[in-house]
XYZ file of C-alpha atoms in Angstrom:
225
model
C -1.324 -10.930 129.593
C 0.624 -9.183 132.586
C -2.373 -9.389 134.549
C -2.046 -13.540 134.232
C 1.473 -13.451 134.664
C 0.979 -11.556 138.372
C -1.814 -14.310 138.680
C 0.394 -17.127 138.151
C 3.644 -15.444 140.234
C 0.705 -15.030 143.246
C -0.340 -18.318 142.921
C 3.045 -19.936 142.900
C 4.010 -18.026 145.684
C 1.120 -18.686 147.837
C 2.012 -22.617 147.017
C 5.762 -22.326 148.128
C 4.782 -20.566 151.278
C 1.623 -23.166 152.363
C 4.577 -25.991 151.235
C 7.195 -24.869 153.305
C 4.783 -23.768 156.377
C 3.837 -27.182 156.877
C 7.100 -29.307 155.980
C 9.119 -26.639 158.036
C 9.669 -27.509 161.849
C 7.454 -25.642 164.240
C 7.989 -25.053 167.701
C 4.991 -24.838 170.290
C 5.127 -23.900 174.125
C 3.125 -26.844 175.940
C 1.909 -28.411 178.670
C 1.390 -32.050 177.779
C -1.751 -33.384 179.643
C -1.876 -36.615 178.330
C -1.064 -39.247 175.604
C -3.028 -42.218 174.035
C -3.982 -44.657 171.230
C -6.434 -44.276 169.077
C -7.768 -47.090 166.090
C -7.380 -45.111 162.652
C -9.246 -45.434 159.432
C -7.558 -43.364 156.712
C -9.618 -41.844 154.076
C -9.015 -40.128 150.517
C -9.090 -36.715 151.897
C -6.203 -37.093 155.089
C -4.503 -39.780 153.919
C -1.982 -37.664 152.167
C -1.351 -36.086 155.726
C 0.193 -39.036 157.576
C 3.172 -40.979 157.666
C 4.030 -44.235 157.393
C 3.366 -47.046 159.823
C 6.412 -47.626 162.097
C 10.204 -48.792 161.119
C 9.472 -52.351 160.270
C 5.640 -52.374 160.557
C 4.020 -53.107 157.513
C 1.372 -50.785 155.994
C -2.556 -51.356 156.335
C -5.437 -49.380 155.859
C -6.279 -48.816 159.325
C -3.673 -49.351 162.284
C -3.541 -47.809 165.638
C -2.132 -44.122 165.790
C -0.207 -42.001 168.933
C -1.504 -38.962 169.869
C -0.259 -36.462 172.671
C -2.702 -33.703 174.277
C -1.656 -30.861 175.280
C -2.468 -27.066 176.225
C -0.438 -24.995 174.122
C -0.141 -21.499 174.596
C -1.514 -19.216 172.131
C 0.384 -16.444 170.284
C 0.914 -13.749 167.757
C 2.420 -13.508 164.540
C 3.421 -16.788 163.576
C 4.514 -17.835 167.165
C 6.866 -14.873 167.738
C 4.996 -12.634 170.436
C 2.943 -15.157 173.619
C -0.630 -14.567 174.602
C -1.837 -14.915 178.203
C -3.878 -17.703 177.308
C -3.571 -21.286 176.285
C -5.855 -23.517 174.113
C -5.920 -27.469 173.191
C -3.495 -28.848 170.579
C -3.114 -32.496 169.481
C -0.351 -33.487 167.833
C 0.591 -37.358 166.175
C 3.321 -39.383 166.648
C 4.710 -41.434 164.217
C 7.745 -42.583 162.629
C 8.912 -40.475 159.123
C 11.414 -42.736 158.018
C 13.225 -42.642 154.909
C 9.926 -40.730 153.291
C 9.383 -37.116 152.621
C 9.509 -34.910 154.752
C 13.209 -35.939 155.903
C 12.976 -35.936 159.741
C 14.507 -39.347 159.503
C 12.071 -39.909 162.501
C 12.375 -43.681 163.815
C 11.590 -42.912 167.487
C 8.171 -42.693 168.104
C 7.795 -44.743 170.774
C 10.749 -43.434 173.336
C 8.961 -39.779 172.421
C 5.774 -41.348 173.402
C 7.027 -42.645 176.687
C 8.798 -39.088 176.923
C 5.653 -37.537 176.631
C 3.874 -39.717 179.224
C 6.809 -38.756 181.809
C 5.687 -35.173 181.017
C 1.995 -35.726 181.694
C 2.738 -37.212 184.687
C 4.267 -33.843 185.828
C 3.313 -29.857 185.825
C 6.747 -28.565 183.106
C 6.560 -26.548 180.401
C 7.732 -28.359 177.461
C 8.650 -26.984 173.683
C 7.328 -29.568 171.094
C 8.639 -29.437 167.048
C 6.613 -30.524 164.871
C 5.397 -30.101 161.190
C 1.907 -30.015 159.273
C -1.308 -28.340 160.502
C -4.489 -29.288 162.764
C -7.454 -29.565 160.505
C -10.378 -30.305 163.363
C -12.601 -30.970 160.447
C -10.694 -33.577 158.365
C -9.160 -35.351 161.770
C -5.637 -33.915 160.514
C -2.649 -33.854 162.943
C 0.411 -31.932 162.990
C 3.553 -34.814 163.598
C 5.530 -34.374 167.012
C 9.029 -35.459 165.846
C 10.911 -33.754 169.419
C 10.069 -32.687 172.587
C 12.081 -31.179 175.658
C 11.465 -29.275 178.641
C 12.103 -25.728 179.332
C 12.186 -23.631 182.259
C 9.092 -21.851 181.695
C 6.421 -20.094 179.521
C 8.708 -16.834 179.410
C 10.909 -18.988 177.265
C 11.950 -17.351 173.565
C 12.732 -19.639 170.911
C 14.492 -18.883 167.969
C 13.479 -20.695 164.696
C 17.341 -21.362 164.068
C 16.585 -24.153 161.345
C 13.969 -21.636 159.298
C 16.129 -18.557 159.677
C 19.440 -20.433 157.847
C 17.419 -22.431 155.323
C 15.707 -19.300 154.038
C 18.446 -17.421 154.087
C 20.071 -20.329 151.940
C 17.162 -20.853 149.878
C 17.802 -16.778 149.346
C 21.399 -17.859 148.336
C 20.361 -19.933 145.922
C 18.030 -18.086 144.309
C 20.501 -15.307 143.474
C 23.172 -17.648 142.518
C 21.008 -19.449 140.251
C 19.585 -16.188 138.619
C 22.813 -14.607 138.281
C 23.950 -17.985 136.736
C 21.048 -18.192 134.202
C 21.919 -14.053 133.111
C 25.245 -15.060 132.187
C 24.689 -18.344 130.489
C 21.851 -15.617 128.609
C 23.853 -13.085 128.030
C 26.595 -15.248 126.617
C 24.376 -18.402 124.635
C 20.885 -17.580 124.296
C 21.620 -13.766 123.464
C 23.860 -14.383 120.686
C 21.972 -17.155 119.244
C 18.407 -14.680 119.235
C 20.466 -11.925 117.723
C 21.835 -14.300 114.971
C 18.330 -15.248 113.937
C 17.359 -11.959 113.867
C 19.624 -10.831 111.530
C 18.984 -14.015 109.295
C 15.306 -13.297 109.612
C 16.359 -9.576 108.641
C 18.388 -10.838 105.902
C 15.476 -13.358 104.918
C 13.305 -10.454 104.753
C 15.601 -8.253 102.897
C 15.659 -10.403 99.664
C 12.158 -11.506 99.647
C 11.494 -7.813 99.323
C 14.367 -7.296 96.561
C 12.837 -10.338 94.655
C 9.171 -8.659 95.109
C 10.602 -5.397 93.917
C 12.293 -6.988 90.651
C 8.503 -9.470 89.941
C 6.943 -6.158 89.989
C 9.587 -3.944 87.782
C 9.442 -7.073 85.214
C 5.299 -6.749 85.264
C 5.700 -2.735 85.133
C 7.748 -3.239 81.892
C 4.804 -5.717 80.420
C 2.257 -2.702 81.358
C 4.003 -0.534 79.534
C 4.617 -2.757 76.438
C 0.327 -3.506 76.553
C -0.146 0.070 76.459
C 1.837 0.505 73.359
């Protein structure tokens, strides 16, 4: 049984962390090369992974999707410590809207023509976005920002990640500290309350047991007269 339980605790953990590594903003060192247009037919297994058509486009089954190419530089650890070396990254662009995650995203175009400016040019540029790149399953990670830096020495600090875990730490505590006392001062007394009227219960089903059998001892005895 405790081996399930550190089953289940692994599993939901491992869920959490995949969940909040892709909604989370991400920030990547680039050097956008190009954008375009590409025709897109959805299917059951990515469909999940995009966003909506634009603010005030209606939704089909296959409409045209932005993309922006760049060479991102590779690194270490998450992002934290650069590599010498950059490799290709794609990302999407399209509008979030009022749906999940809330990026509240209604610009893709002006970051389309943002990135174009960019191509045009040789700047390093620092691009947030959320999701993954799955080559396999034509998967994008969604550009919702970009802005130029002054180089690829640059260190950015995941400001947004740092306070919302430390929040989400917060709230944890608060809510288990919470949940002790509302134990310690409802459910405790209520569990102890049954136990002693289970105790009690059990107390005179034995006494009644006890006076069944003395009334069938007294029978023996009167037989064996």
């Amino acid at each position: 049984m405790q081996r399930f339980k550190t089953i289940v605790r692994v599993l939901a953990l491992l869920i959490a962390g995949l969940f909040f590594h892709y909604v989370l903003p991400q920030h990547d060192l680039v050097k956008v090369t190009s954008t375009e247009i590409i025709r897109t037919d959805f299917s059951n297994l990515n469909r999940m992974f995009y966003a909506q058509a634009d603010s005030g486009s209606a939704e089909q089954p296959t409409r045209d999707l932005r993309l922006i190419n760049t060479d991102k530089q590779r690194t270490f650890l998450l992002g934290f410590i650069p590599r010498d070396s950059t490799g290709v990254m794609v990302y999407r662009n399209e509008d979030t809207g009022w749906i999940w995650p809330p990026y509240f995203k209604f610009d893709s175009a002006d970051l389309q023509a943002e990135a174009a400016s960019l191509a045009r040019g040789d700047e390093w540029a620092v691009v947030t976005h959320y999701g993954w790149r799955v080559r396999w399953a034509s998967i994008y990670p969604n550009a919702v920002g970009v802005r130029t830096v002054s180089g690829p020495d640059v260190t950015i600090v995941p400001w947004f990640n740092i306070f919302f875990f430390v929040f989400l730490m917060a709230a944890v505590l608060f809510i288990r500290a919470m949940w002790r006392q509302f134990r310690e001062r409802s459910v405790d007394p209520l569990l102890d309350a049954a136990g002693d009227q289970y105790d009690e219960v059990q107390a005179g089903v034995a006494e009644r047991k006890g006076r069944v059998s003395r009334w069938l001892d007294t029978w023996r005895s009167k037989e064996k007269r």
